[in-house]
PDB file of C-alpha atoms in Angstrom:
ATOM      1  CA  MET D   1    -114.091 192.451  85.481  1.00 95.00           C
ATOM      2  CA  VAL D   2    -113.965 193.153  89.219  1.00 96.00           C
ATOM      3  CA  ALA D   3    -114.193 196.615  90.770  1.00 96.00           C
ATOM      4  CA  HIS D   4    -111.548 197.770  93.385  1.00 96.00           C
ATOM      5  CA  GLY D   5    -112.114 200.110  96.292  1.00 97.00           C
ATOM      6  CA  ARG D   6    -112.463 203.976  95.480  1.00 97.00           C
ATOM      7  CA  ASN D   7    -109.455 204.931  97.439  1.00 98.00           C
ATOM      8  CA  THR D   8    -107.398 202.050  96.009  1.00 96.00           C
ATOM      9  CA  GLY D   9    -106.556 203.782  92.868  1.00 94.00           C
ATOM     10  CA  ASP D  10    -108.164 205.327  89.723  1.00 88.00           C
ATOM     11  CA  GLU D  11    -107.800 203.256  86.720  1.00 84.00           C
ATOM     12  CA  PHE D  12    -105.361 200.801  88.303  1.00 88.00           C
ATOM     13  CA  ALA D  13    -105.334 199.494  92.094  1.00 92.00           C
ATOM     14  CA  LYS D  14    -102.179 200.933  93.768  1.00 93.00           C
ATOM     15  CA  SER D  15    -102.991 201.301  97.521  1.00 96.00           C
ATOM     16  CA  PHE D  16    -104.515 198.689  99.830  1.00 98.00           C
ATOM     17  CA  SER D  17    -105.719 198.624 103.369  1.00 98.00           C
ATOM     18  CA  ASN D  18    -107.096 196.456 106.172  1.00 98.00           C
ATOM     19  CA  SER D  19    -108.603 199.481 108.055  1.00 98.00           C
ATOM     20  CA  ALA D  20    -112.351 200.282 108.456  1.00 95.00           C
ATOM     21  CA  ALA D  21    -113.592 203.231 106.475  1.00 95.00           C
ATOM     22  CA  SER D  22    -110.566 203.210 104.288  1.00 98.00           C
ATOM     23  CA  PHE D  23    -112.625 202.421 101.119  1.00 98.00           C
ATOM     24  CA  LYS D  24    -109.637 200.593  99.864  1.00 98.00           C
ATOM     25  CA  SER D  25    -109.373 196.930  98.708  1.00 98.00           C
ATOM     26  CA  SER D  26    -107.403 194.431 100.812  1.00 98.00           C
ATOM     27  CA  LEU D  27    -105.202 191.676  99.317  1.00 97.00           C
ATOM     28  CA  GLY D  28    -104.430 188.170 100.128  1.00 98.00           C
ATOM     29  CA  PHE D  29    -106.178 184.940 100.909  1.00 98.00           C
ATOM     30  CA  TYR D  30    -109.859 184.939 101.789  1.00 98.00           C
ATOM     31  CA  SER D  31    -112.276 182.081 102.750  1.00 98.00           C
ATOM     32  CA  THR D  32    -115.779 182.652 101.240  1.00 98.00           C
ATOM     33  CA  GLY D  33    -118.655 182.533 103.776  1.00 97.00           C
ATOM     34  CA  GLU D  34    -122.376 182.557 103.670  1.00 97.00           C
ATOM     35  CA  ILE D  35    -124.761 184.148 101.118  1.00 98.00           C
ATOM     36  CA  TYR D  36    -127.101 187.066 102.281  1.00 97.00           C
ATOM     37  CA  ILE D  37    -129.359 189.422 100.536  1.00 97.00           C
ATOM     38  CA  GLY D  38    -128.242 192.956 100.956  1.00 95.00           C
ATOM     39  CA  LYS D  39    -128.611 196.328  99.380  1.00 95.00           C
ATOM     40  CA  HIS D  40    -126.839 194.880  96.223  1.00 96.00           C
ATOM     41  CA  GLY D  41    -128.960 191.717  96.141  1.00 97.00           C
ATOM     42  CA  LYS D  42    -127.490 188.324  96.623  1.00 97.00           C
ATOM     43  CA  SER D  43    -124.068 188.915  98.224  1.00 98.00           C
ATOM     44  CA  LEU D  44    -121.189 186.675  99.753  1.00 98.00           C
ATOM     45  CA  LYS D  45    -119.436 187.343 103.087  1.00 98.00           C
ATOM     46  CA  LEU D  46    -115.764 187.038 103.026  1.00 98.00           C
ATOM     47  CA  ASP D  47    -113.324 186.279 105.782  1.00 98.00           C
ATOM     48  CA  GLY D  48    -109.758 187.527 105.468  1.00 98.00           C
ATOM     49  CA  LEU D  49    -107.215 184.899 106.361  1.00 98.00           C
ATOM     50  CA  GLU D  50    -104.014 187.113 106.659  1.00 98.00           C
ATOM     51  CA  LYS D  51    -103.438 188.818 109.881  1.00 98.00           C
ATOM     52  CA  GLY D  52    -102.862 192.481 109.525  1.00 97.00           C
ATOM     53  CA  ILE D  53    -103.487 192.282 105.666  1.00 97.00           C
ATOM     54  CA  ASN D  54    -107.197 191.162 105.260  1.00 98.00           C
ATOM     55  CA  ASP D  55    -108.288 189.764 108.636  1.00 98.00           C
ATOM     56  CA  ASN D  56    -110.562 192.779 109.229  1.00 98.00           C
ATOM     57  CA  ALA D  57    -112.671 192.036 106.284  1.00 98.00           C
ATOM     58  CA  ARG D  58    -115.779 190.788 107.969  1.00 97.00           C
ATOM     59  CA  ASN D  59    -115.745 193.828 110.365  1.00 97.00           C
ATOM     60  CA  ARG D  60    -115.318 196.120 107.466  1.00 98.00           C
ATOM     61  CA  GLY D  61    -118.215 194.645 105.492  1.00 97.00           C
ATOM     62  CA  ILE D  62    -116.115 193.414 102.622  1.00 98.00           C
ATOM     63  CA  VAL D  63    -118.260 191.207 100.693  1.00 98.00           C
ATOM     64  CA  MET D  64    -118.625 189.994  97.031  1.00 98.00           C
ATOM     65  CA  HIS D  65    -121.612 191.595  95.503  1.00 98.00           C
ATOM     66  CA  ALA D  66    -123.194 192.710  92.104  1.00 98.00           C
ATOM     67  CA  ALA D  67    -122.660 196.403  90.850  1.00 98.00           C
ATOM     68  CA  ASP D  68    -124.034 198.170  87.761  1.00 97.00           C
ATOM     69  CA  TYR D  69    -120.716 200.093  87.772  1.00 98.00           C
ATOM     70  CA  VAL D  70    -118.896 196.745  86.806  1.00 98.00           C
ATOM     71  CA  SER D  71    -120.003 196.917  83.051  1.00 98.00           C
ATOM     72  CA  ASP D  72    -118.878 197.775  79.520  1.00 97.00           C
ATOM     73  CA  PHE D  73    -121.715 200.353  79.567  1.00 97.00           C
ATOM     74  CA  PHE D  74    -120.149 202.034  82.676  1.00 97.00           C
ATOM     75  CA  ILE D  75    -116.628 201.823  81.081  1.00 96.00           C
ATOM     76  CA  LYS D  76    -117.940 203.495  77.893  1.00 97.00           C
ATOM     77  CA  ALA D  77    -119.488 206.356  79.854  1.00 97.00           C
ATOM     78  CA  HIS D  78    -116.680 207.037  82.420  1.00 95.00           C
ATOM     79  CA  ASN D  79    -113.594 205.595  80.678  1.00 94.00           C
ATOM     80  CA  ARG D  80    -113.068 203.186  83.625  1.00 94.00           C
ATOM     81  CA  LEU D  81    -114.902 200.669  85.875  1.00 95.00           C
ATOM     82  CA  GLY D  82    -116.705 202.254  89.030  1.00 97.00           C
ATOM     83  CA  ARG D  83    -115.526 201.789  92.601  1.00 97.00           C
ATOM     84  CA  SER D  84    -116.798 199.880  95.557  1.00 97.00           C
ATOM     85  CA  GLN D  85    -116.075 200.719  99.271  1.00 96.00           C
ATOM     86  CA  GLY D  86    -113.463 198.084  99.134  1.00 97.00           C
ATOM     87  CA  CYS D  87    -115.509 195.133  98.101  1.00 98.00           C
ATOM     88  CA  PRO D  88    -114.749 193.023  95.061  1.00 97.00           C
ATOM     89  CA  ALA D  89    -117.763 194.016  93.157  1.00 98.00           C
ATOM     90  CA  LEU D  90    -118.804 191.825  90.029  1.00 98.00           C
ATOM     91  CA  PRO D  91    -120.860 192.366  86.826  1.00 98.00           C
ATOM     92  CA  ILE D  92    -124.690 191.876  87.519  1.00 98.00           C
ATOM     93  CA  GLU D  93    -125.028 189.224  85.037  1.00 98.00           C
ATOM     94  CA  PHE D  94    -122.344 186.855  86.430  1.00 98.00           C
ATOM     95  CA  THR D  95    -122.667 187.542  90.235  1.00 98.00           C
ATOM     96  CA  GLU D  96    -125.222 184.851  91.159  1.00 97.00           C
ATOM     97  CA  LYS D  97    -123.411 181.981  89.112  1.00 97.00           C
ATOM     98  CA  ILE D  98    -119.963 182.973  90.772  1.00 98.00           C
ATOM     99  CA  ILE D  99    -121.463 183.287  94.306  1.00 98.00           C
ATOM    100  CA  ASN D 100    -123.253 179.983  94.070  1.00 97.00           C
ATOM    101  CA  LYS D 101    -120.037 178.248  92.881  1.00 97.00           C
ATOM    102  CA  ILE D 102    -117.662 179.652  95.514  1.00 98.00           C
ATOM    103  CA  LYS D 103    -119.840 180.061  98.638  1.00 97.00           C
ATOM    104  CA  ASP D 104    -119.146 178.173 101.964  1.00 96.00           C
ATOM    105  CA  LYS D 105    -115.448 178.008 102.449  1.00 97.00           C
ATOM    106  CA  SER D 106    -113.847 178.205  99.017  1.00 98.00           C
ATOM    107  CA  CYS D 107    -110.487 179.932  98.845  1.00 98.00           C
ATOM    108  CA  LEU D 108    -110.271 183.258  97.235  1.00 97.00           C
ATOM    109  CA  TYR D 109    -107.019 184.987  96.374  1.00 97.00           C
ATOM    110  CA  ILE D 110    -106.930 188.849  95.635  1.00 97.00           C
ATOM    111  CA  TYR D 111    -103.628 189.622  93.914  1.00 94.00           C
ATOM    112  CA  PHE D 112    -101.568 192.580  92.801  1.00 91.00           C
ATOM    113  CA  PRO D 113     -98.204 192.265  91.130  1.00 88.00           C
ATOM    114  CA  SER D 114     -95.527 193.819  93.234  1.00 75.00           C
ATOM    115  CA  SER D 115     -91.850 194.359  92.886  1.00 67.00           C
ATOM    116  CA  ASN D 116     -91.573 193.591  96.604  1.00 62.00           C
ATOM    117  CA  SER D 117     -92.538 190.082  96.159  1.00 49.00           C
TER     118      SER D 117
END
């Protein structure tokens, strides 16, 4: 499970942005960066690699982090996952293992099936 941005869509992701303060997810290829400790604990900086699509990710503070709203418990209580401010948020119990595996220049691809492809 991975949460999408609060303005990206309700149950399903439908709208994406590269703009600051949009609270939307951005699609495309990313390079994973360095680990840091932030308000969500161990987190991973992301660098968008596609001009105009996600290249503003670092400036927007789009990072991979843990969130308690990415859980079966949250889904049962709210009938859906919670929403981030545009970050790919992960279940708390898997975040550290995932971050340690993909840190420092792994390729990450955030995909949405589109009829325009």
